Coordinates of C-alpha atoms in Angstrom, one line a residue:
Chain I
M1 CA 1.7 -6.3 -21.9
Q2 CA 2.1 -3.4 -24.3
S3 CA 5.9 -2.9 -24.5
C4 CA 5.3 0.4 -26.2
F5 CA 3.6 1.8 -23.1
V6 CA 5.3 3.4 -20.2
K7 CA 3.2 4.4 -17.2
C8 CA 4.1 6.5 -14.1
I9 CA 1.4 5.3 -11.8
M10 CA 2.3 7.0 -8.5
S11 CA 2.7 10.3 -10.3
T12 CA -0.5 9.5 -12.2
I13 CA 1.3 10.6 -15.4
I14 CA 1.0 8.2 -18.3
H15 CA 3.8 8.2 -20.9
S16 CA 3.2 6.4 -24.2
N17 CA 6.2 5.9 -26.5
A18 CA 4.8 8.8 -28.5
D19 CA 5.0 10.9 -25.4
I20 CA 8.6 9.9 -24.8
L21 CA 9.3 10.6 -28.5
N22 CA 7.8 14.0 -28.1
M23 CA 9.8 14.8 -24.9
E24 CA 12.4 17.5 -25.4
T25 CA 15.6 15.5 -26.1
R26 CA 17.6 16.6 -23.0
Y27 CA 14.5 16.2 -20.8
R28 CA 14.1 12.6 -21.9
A29 CA 17.8 12.0 -21.6
A30 CA 17.9 13.3 -18.1
F31 CA 14.8 11.4 -17.0
I32 CA 15.7 8.0 -18.5
N33 CA 19.4 8.3 -17.4
T34 CA 18.4 8.5 -13.8
L35 CA 16.5 5.2 -13.7
S36 CA 19.5 2.8 -13.6
G37 CA 20.5 4.3 -10.2
F38 CA 23.8 5.7 -9.2
K39 CA 26.7 5.4 -11.7
S40 CA 30.5 5.3 -11.6
A41 CA 32.4 8.5 -12.5
N42 CA 35.4 7.8 -14.6
L43 CA 37.7 9.6 -17.1
I44 CA 38.8 7.4 -20.0
A45 CA 42.0 8.6 -21.6
T46 CA 43.5 7.4 -24.9
I47 CA 45.9 8.4 -27.6
D48 CA 45.6 7.9 -31.4
E49 CA 48.3 6.6 -33.8
Q50 CA 49.2 10.2 -34.6
G51 CA 49.9 11.0 -30.9
Q52 CA 46.7 13.0 -30.3
T53 CA 45.5 12.4 -26.8
N54 CA 41.8 12.3 -25.7
C55 CA 40.1 12.3 -22.4
A56 CA 36.3 11.9 -21.8
V57 CA 34.1 11.4 -18.8
F58 CA 32.0 8.1 -18.7
N59 CA 29.3 7.0 -16.3
S60 CA 28.9 3.5 -17.7
V61 CA 32.0 1.7 -16.5
V62 CA 30.8 -1.6 -15.1
H63 CA 32.5 -4.6 -13.4
I64 CA 32.6 -7.7 -15.7
G65 CA 34.7 -10.0 -13.7
A66 CA 37.5 -10.3 -11.0
H67 CA 39.5 -13.2 -12.4
P68 CA 40.6 -12.2 -15.0
P69 CA 40.0 -8.6 -13.8
L70 CA 37.7 -7.1 -16.5
L71 CA 35.8 -3.8 -16.8
G72 CA 33.3 -2.9 -19.5
F73 CA 31.8 0.4 -20.7
I74 CA 29.2 1.6 -23.2
C75 CA 30.1 3.8 -26.2
R76 CA 27.8 5.7 -28.6
P77 CA 29.7 5.9 -31.9
D78 CA 27.7 8.9 -33.0
S79 CA 28.5 11.0 -29.9
V80 CA 31.6 12.6 -28.3
D81 CA 32.5 9.1 -27.2
R82 CA 33.6 8.4 -30.7
H83 CA 37.2 9.6 -30.4
T84 CA 37.7 7.4 -27.3
L85 CA 36.3 4.3 -29.2
E86 CA 38.3 5.0 -32.4
N87 CA 41.5 5.4 -30.4
I88 CA 41.0 2.2 -28.4
L89 CA 40.2 0.2 -31.5
Q90 CA 43.4 1.6 -33.1
T91 CA 45.8 1.1 -30.1
S92 CA 44.1 -1.5 -27.8
Y93 CA 45.2 0.5 -24.7
Y94 CA 43.4 3.0 -22.6
T95 CA 43.2 4.2 -19.0
I96 CA 40.3 4.5 -16.6
N97 CA 40.7 7.2 -13.9
H98 CA 38.3 7.8 -11.0
V99 CA 36.7 11.3 -10.9
N100 CA 37.2 12.8 -7.5
K101 CA 35.9 15.9 -5.8
S102 CA 38.8 18.1 -6.9
I103 CA 38.3 17.5 -10.6
Y104 CA 34.6 16.8 -11.3
Q105 CA 34.0 20.1 -13.1
Q106 CA 36.9 19.5 -15.4
A107 CA 35.7 16.0 -15.9
H108 CA 32.3 17.2 -16.8
K109 CA 33.7 19.7 -19.3
T110 CA 35.3 16.8 -21.2
S111 CA 31.8 15.9 -22.4
A112 CA 31.7 18.9 -24.7
R113 CA 32.1 18.3 -28.4
Y114 CA 35.8 19.2 -28.9
D115 CA 37.4 18.7 -32.3
K116 CA 39.6 15.6 -32.8
E117 CA 42.6 17.9 -32.9
T118 CA 41.9 19.3 -29.4
S119 CA 43.1 17.3 -26.4
E120 CA 40.6 17.6 -23.6
F121 CA 43.5 17.4 -21.1
E122 CA 44.6 20.9 -22.3
A123 CA 41.1 22.2 -22.9
V124 CA 39.7 21.5 -19.5
G125 CA 42.9 21.7 -17.4
L126 CA 43.7 18.1 -16.5
T127 CA 47.3 16.7 -16.6
E128 CA 48.6 13.8 -18.7
Q129 CA 50.6 11.3 -16.7
W130 CA 52.8 8.8 -18.5
I131 CA 54.4 5.7 -17.1
E132 CA 57.0 3.4 -18.5
D133 CA 55.7 0.5 -20.7
F134 CA 52.2 1.8 -21.0
S135 CA 51.1 3.6 -24.2
A136 CA 48.0 5.5 -23.0
P137 CA 48.0 8.6 -20.7
F138 CA 46.7 8.5 -17.2
V139 CA 44.9 11.5 -15.5
K140 CA 47.4 12.7 -13.0
Q141 CA 44.8 14.3 -10.7
S142 CA 42.9 11.0 -10.3
R143 CA 43.7 9.0 -7.2
I144 CA 42.6 5.6 -8.6
Q145 CA 44.1 4.9 -12.0
L146 CA 43.8 1.8 -14.1
G147 CA 45.7 0.7 -17.2
M148 CA 43.4 -1.2 -19.5
E149 CA 44.0 -3.5 -22.5
L150 CA 41.1 -4.2 -25.0
R151 CA 39.8 -7.8 -24.8
E152 CA 36.3 -7.9 -26.3
H153 CA 34.0 -5.7 -28.3
H154 CA 30.2 -6.1 -28.8
I155 CA 27.8 -4.1 -31.0
L156 CA 24.4 -3.7 -29.2
T157 CA 22.3 -3.9 -32.3
I158 CA 19.1 -2.6 -30.7
N159 CA 20.5 1.0 -30.5
N160 CA 23.9 0.7 -32.2
T161 CA 25.9 1.4 -29.0
E162 CA 29.0 -0.7 -28.3
L163 CA 30.2 -2.5 -25.2
I164 CA 34.0 -2.3 -24.8
I165 CA 35.6 -4.9 -22.5
G166 CA 39.1 -4.5 -21.3
E167 CA 41.4 -6.3 -18.8
I168 CA 42.9 -4.3 -15.9
V169 CA 46.7 -4.6 -16.5
Y170 CA 47.9 -1.8 -14.3
I171 CA 46.5 -0.5 -11.0
N172 CA 47.6 2.6 -9.2
V173 CA 45.8 2.9 -5.9
K174 CA 47.1 4.3 -2.7
D175 CA 47.7 1.5 -0.2
D176 CA 46.1 3.5 2.7
V177 CA 42.6 3.0 1.2
V178 CA 43.0 -0.8 0.9
N179 CA 41.4 -2.8 3.8
E180 CA 42.4 -6.1 5.2
D181 CA 39.6 -7.9 3.4
G182 CA 40.6 -6.5 0.0
Y183 CA 38.0 -3.8 0.0
V184 CA 39.3 -0.5 -1.5
A185 CA 37.6 2.5 0.3
I186 CA 37.1 4.6 -2.8
E187 CA 35.1 7.0 -0.7
H188 CA 38.3 7.9 1.1
A189 CA 39.9 8.5 -2.3
N190 CA 37.1 11.1 -2.8
S191 CA 35.7 9.1 -5.7
L192 CA 32.3 10.4 -6.7
A193 CA 29.0 8.9 -7.9
I194 CA 27.0 10.3 -10.8
S195 CA 23.2 10.3 -11.3
S196 CA 21.7 11.0 -14.7
L197 CA 24.2 12.7 -17.1
D198 CA 25.3 15.8 -15.1
T199 CA 24.8 15.4 -11.4
Y200 CA 27.7 14.5 -9.1
H201 CA 27.4 13.1 -5.6
E202 CA 29.7 12.5 -2.6
T203 CA 29.0 9.4 -0.6
A204 CA 28.8 8.5 3.1
L205 CA 29.4 4.9 4.2
L206 CA 26.1 3.3 5.4
S207 CA 27.3 -0.2 6.0
H208 CA 29.9 -2.8 5.0
L209 CA 28.0 -6.1 5.3
S210 CA 29.0 -9.7 5.7
Y211 CA 28.9 -12.3 2.9
A212 CA 25.2 -13.4 2.8
K213 CA 24.3 -17.1 3.6
P214 CA 20.8 -18.5 3.7
D215 CA 21.0 -19.7 7.3
Q216 CA 22.7 -16.7 8.8
A217 CA 21.7 -13.1 9.5
V218 CA 23.6 -10.4 7.6
K219 CA 26.1 -8.7 9.9
E220 CA 27.7 -5.3 9.8
I221 CA 31.5 -5.5 9.5
T222 CA 33.9 -2.9 10.7
L223 CA 36.4 -1.9 8.0
R224 CA 40.0 -2.4 9.0
K225 CA 43.1 -1.0 7.3
K226 CA 45.7 -3.5 6.3
Chain F
M1 CA 53.2 -4.0 -22.2
Q2 CA 52.8 -7.3 -20.4
S3 CA 49.1 -7.7 -20.0
C4 CA 49.7 -10.4 -17.4
F5 CA 51.3 -7.9 -15.1
V6 CA 49.4 -5.7 -12.6
K7 CA 51.4 -3.1 -10.6
C8 CA 50.3 -1.0 -7.7
I9 CA 52.9 1.7 -7.9
M10 CA 51.9 4.1 -5.2
S11 CA 51.4 1.4 -2.7
T12 CA 54.7 -0.1 -4.0
I13 CA 53.1 -3.5 -4.1
I14 CA 53.5 -5.4 -7.3
H15 CA 50.9 -8.1 -8.2
S16 CA 51.6 -10.5 -11.0
N17 CA 48.7 -12.6 -12.4
A18 CA 50.1 -15.4 -10.3
D19 CA 49.7 -13.2 -7.2
I20 CA 46.1 -12.4 -8.1
L21 CA 45.5 -16.1 -8.8
N22 CA 46.8 -16.8 -5.3
M23 CA 44.7 -14.1 -3.6
E24 CA 42.0 -15.6 -1.3
T25 CA 38.9 -15.6 -3.6
R26 CA 36.8 -13.1 -1.6
Y27 CA 39.8 -10.8 -1.1
R28 CA 40.4 -10.7 -4.8
A29 CA 36.6 -10.3 -5.5
A30 CA 36.4 -7.4 -3.0
F31 CA 39.5 -5.7 -4.4
I32 CA 38.8 -5.9 -8.1
N33 CA 35.1 -5.1 -7.6
T34 CA 35.9 -1.7 -6.1
L35 CA 37.9 -0.6 -9.1
S36 CA 35.0 0.3 -11.4
G37 CA 33.8 3.0 -9.0
F38 CA 30.4 3.4 -7.4
K39 CA 27.6 1.1 -8.6
S40 CA 23.8 1.1 -8.8
A41 CA 21.9 -0.9 -6.2
N42 CA 18.9 -2.7 -7.6
L43 CA 16.7 -5.7 -6.9
I44 CA 15.8 -7.7 -10.0
A45 CA 12.6 -9.7 -9.5
T46 CA 11.3 -12.5 -11.8
I47 CA 8.9 -15.4 -11.8
D48 CA 9.3 -18.8 -13.6
E49 CA 6.8 -20.7 -15.7
Q50 CA 5.8 -22.7 -12.6
G51 CA 4.9 -19.5 -10.7
Q52 CA 8.0 -19.5 -8.4
T53 CA 9.2 -15.9 -7.7
N54 CA 12.8 -14.8 -7.4
C55 CA 14.4 -11.6 -6.2
A56 CA 18.2 -10.8 -6.3
V57 CA 20.3 -7.8 -5.7
F58 CA 22.4 -6.6 -8.6
N59 CA 25.1 -3.9 -8.7
S60 CA 25.7 -4.0 -12.5
V61 CA 22.6 -2.3 -13.9
V62 CA 23.8 0.1 -16.5
H63 CA 22.1 2.7 -18.8
I64 CA 22.2 1.6 -22.5
G65 CA 20.0 4.2 -24.1
A66 CA 17.2 6.7 -23.5
H67 CA 15.3 6.3 -26.8
P68 CA 14.2 3.6 -26.8
P69 CA 14.7 3.4 -23.0
L70 CA 17.1 0.5 -22.4
L71 CA 19.0 -0.8 -19.4
G72 CA 21.5 -3.7 -19.3
F73 CA 22.9 -5.8 -16.5
I74 CA 25.6 -8.5 -16.1
C75 CA 24.8 -12.1 -15.1
R76 CA 27.0 -14.9 -14.1
P77 CA 25.3 -18.2 -15.1
D78 CA 27.2 -20.2 -12.5
S79 CA 26.3 -17.9 -9.6
V80 CA 23.1 -17.1 -7.6
D81 CA 22.2 -14.9 -10.6
R82 CA 21.3 -18.0 -12.5
H83 CA 17.6 -18.2 -11.3
T84 CA 17.1 -14.5 -12.4
L85 CA 18.6 -15.3 -15.8
E86 CA 16.7 -18.5 -16.3
N87 CA 13.4 -16.8 -15.5
I88 CA 14.0 -13.9 -17.8
L89 CA 14.9 -16.1 -20.7
Q90 CA 11.7 -18.2 -19.9
T91 CA 9.2 -15.3 -19.6
S92 CA 10.9 -12.2 -21.1
Y93 CA 9.7 -10.0 -18.3
Y94 CA 11.3 -8.8 -15.1
T95 CA 11.4 -5.8 -12.8
I96 CA 14.2 -3.5 -11.6
N97 CA 13.6 -1.9 -8.2
H98 CA 15.9 0.6 -6.6
V99 CA 17.4 -0.4 -3.2
N100 CA 16.8 2.3 -0.6
K101 CA 17.9 2.9 2.9
S102 CA 15.0 1.0 4.5
I103 CA 15.7 -2.3 2.7
Y104 CA 19.4 -2.6 2.0
Q105 CA 20.0 -5.4 4.5
Q106 CA 17.1 -7.4 3.1
A107 CA 18.4 -6.6 -0.4
H108 CA 21.9 -7.8 0.5
K109 CA 20.5 -11.0 2.0
T110 CA 19.1 -12.0 -1.4
S111 CA 22.6 -12.7 -2.5
A112 CA 22.7 -15.8 -0.4
R113 CA 22.5 -19.1 -2.3
Y114 CA 18.8 -20.0 -1.8
D115 CA 17.3 -23.1 -3.5
K116 CA 15.2 -22.5 -6.6
E117 CA 12.1 -23.5 -4.5
T118 CA 12.7 -20.6 -2.1
S119 CA 11.4 -17.2 -2.9
E120 CA 13.9 -14.6 -1.7
F121 CA 10.9 -12.3 -1.1
E122 CA 9.8 -14.5 1.8
A123 CA 13.2 -15.5 2.9
V124 CA 14.5 -12.0 3.5
G125 CA 11.2 -10.1 4.3
L126 CA 10.4 -8.2 1.1
T127 CA 6.9 -7.9 -0.3
E128 CA 5.8 -8.8 -3.8
Q129 CA 3.7 -6.2 -5.5
W130 CA 1.7 -7.1 -8.6
I131 CA 0.1 -4.8 -11.1
E132 CA -2.4 -5.4 -13.9
D133 CA -1.0 -6.4 -17.3
F134 CA 2.5 -7.1 -16.0
S135 CA 3.7 -10.7 -15.4
A136 CA 6.6 -10.1 -13.0
P137 CA 6.5 -9.0 -9.4
F138 CA 7.7 -5.6 -8.2
V139 CA 9.4 -5.0 -4.8
K140 CA 6.7 -3.1 -2.8
Q141 CA 9.3 -1.4 -0.5
S142 CA 11.2 0.1 -3.4
R143 CA 10.3 3.7 -4.3
I144 CA 11.5 3.5 -7.9
Q145 CA 10.2 0.5 -9.8
L146 CA 10.7 -0.4 -13.5
G147 CA 8.9 -3.0 -15.5
M148 CA 11.3 -4.5 -18.1
E149 CA 10.9 -6.5 -21.3
L150 CA 13.9 -8.6 -22.6
R151 CA 15.3 -7.1 -25.9
E152 CA 18.8 -8.4 -26.4
H153 CA 21.2 -11.0 -24.9
H154 CA 25.0 -11.2 -25.3
I155 CA 27.4 -13.9 -24.1
L156 CA 30.7 -12.2 -23.0
T157 CA 32.9 -15.1 -24.1
I158 CA 36.0 -13.9 -22.2
N159 CA 34.5 -15.0 -18.9
N160 CA 31.2 -16.6 -19.8
T161 CA 29.1 -13.8 -18.2
E162 CA 26.0 -12.5 -20.0
L163 CA 24.7 -9.1 -20.8
I164 CA 20.9 -8.9 -20.6
I165 CA 19.4 -5.8 -22.2
G166 CA 15.7 -4.9 -21.6
E167 CA 13.4 -2.0 -22.5
I168 CA 11.7 0.0 -19.8
V169 CA 8.0 -0.6 -20.4
Y170 CA 6.7 0.6 -17.0
I171 CA 7.9 3.3 -14.7
N172 CA 6.7 3.8 -11.1
V173 CA 8.4 6.9 -9.7
K174 CA 7.0 9.5 -7.4
D175 CA 6.3 12.7 -9.1
D176 CA 7.8 14.8 -6.2
V177 CA 11.3 13.7 -7.1
V178 CA 11.1 14.7 -10.7
N179 CA 12.6 18.0 -11.6
E180 CA 11.6 20.5 -14.3
D181 CA 14.5 19.4 -16.5
G182 CA 13.5 15.7 -16.3
Y183 CA 16.2 14.9 -13.7
V184 CA 14.8 12.4 -11.1
A185 CA 16.3 13.1 -7.7
I186 CA 17.0 9.4 -6.8
E187 CA 18.8 10.7 -3.7
H188 CA 15.5 12.0 -2.4
A189 CA 14.0 8.6 -3.0
N190 CA 16.7 7.3 -0.7
S191 CA 18.3 5.2 -3.4
L192 CA 21.7 3.9 -2.4
A193 CA 25.1 3.4 -4.1
I194 CA 27.2 0.2 -3.8
S195 CA 30.9 -0.1 -3.8
S196 CA 32.5 -3.5 -4.2
L197 CA 30.1 -6.4 -3.4
D198 CA 28.9 -5.6 0.0
T199 CA 29.2 -2.0 0.9
Y200 CA 26.3 0.4 0.8
H201 CA 26.5 4.2 0.7
E202 CA 24.1 7.1 1.0
T203 CA 24.8 10.1 -1.2
A204 CA 24.9 13.9 -0.8
L205 CA 24.4 16.2 -3.8
L206 CA 27.6 17.9 -4.8
S207 CA 26.5 19.6 -8.0
H208 CA 24.0 19.5 -10.9
L209 CA 26.0 20.9 -13.8
S210 CA 25.0 22.5 -17.1
Y211 CA 25.4 20.8 -20.5
A212 CA 29.0 21.1 -21.4
K213 CA 30.0 23.2 -24.5
P214 CA 33.6 23.8 -25.7
D215 CA 33.3 27.6 -25.6
Q216 CA 31.4 27.9 -22.3
A217 CA 32.3 27.4 -18.7
V218 CA 30.4 24.7 -16.9
K219 CA 27.8 26.2 -14.6
E220 CA 26.1 24.9 -11.5
I221 CA 22.4 24.6 -11.9
T222 CA 19.8 24.8 -9.1
L223 CA 17.4 21.8 -9.2
R224 CA 13.8 22.9 -9.4
K225 CA 10.7 20.8 -8.8
K226 CA 8.2 20.5 -11.6

């Protein structure tokens, strides 16, 4: 198997690594970024030691564990993510805020390369929300807000990206989207999904399925409010 | 900030870590698993050195980089993921196959705890697809299929999960869902999104936005086929 060889057989296009190297940078980024499937849409908000706030959209937040409650995300130190990463390493605290239908254009605008001295909150028209005993700002317009504390940090040496793992220490979610089995209907909070880098999707519930067991058929379960 | 304290302010419920510890295991898993937002829906297929195939649904596949093209996913060694992880560490090759509307129930069924001797392909009714020069099986029913080669492996010490990073070395995607800017319309390939552990969603395009720049408004872009 040539690991340096990428084929698209059904499209009968063959890409070698040289072809990929020669793709226009944004074309390649859009193409490869779609291949993981749908992504979460979150705004990560931070503050530095000088009191400068920062807010940036991320599509790489991933569940790491439920107990303790842990989320990870991927950072590129050489990109606009760098202020987010610098601030988290300085202060250990940050917030993760779901992007919903009412703020996705502002959320996307945070991916522009603003100076460190510019707060994206102001630049794109989002509102800082502060709560007692938590040192990072939340995004007021977000309907699912998480307060995070840094727990673990890995450098992914193959491309110099970084995995930041934090524990969920604060949850702000409306009770009316929590179901009796613990499932939070993020669709009813108007949370969005992202594909690639710049494409935002609403969702429609297809099915809430039963816990799978080898000797039983998978059943569709009706969601019930608490 | 007490990191051992989780509040839900809008729902006026307060959870301490003790409360979370006392949650019924599946309730806690469902609740915490929703908080990262929407997730990718993929089947990861492998084969061990004895020729036993394995196929398991994962909702943690995440984009790591476009150049080289890298994807990561999270594994719990003590769960049903373990056969997938063992096989990848043995052979270095695996496939990532998008879950679409026609196979989501079979995909979900692969999360049941089958014996190592049972191939989930057979057990749930999916079809192995083999291609020349690649040693792991693809899922024939999937419309976006990726051949992967192991590149990097991290233990996340905080909860003993593992991050597996592979390079995309083979892409099988229908040309008719690729747009002129490189964006692959995975929605038109009927790829699904997952929330929590067991809930499957279709998507509807909201907007394909322009590359964000500080001094320009974000514009909506019309997707054009190549």
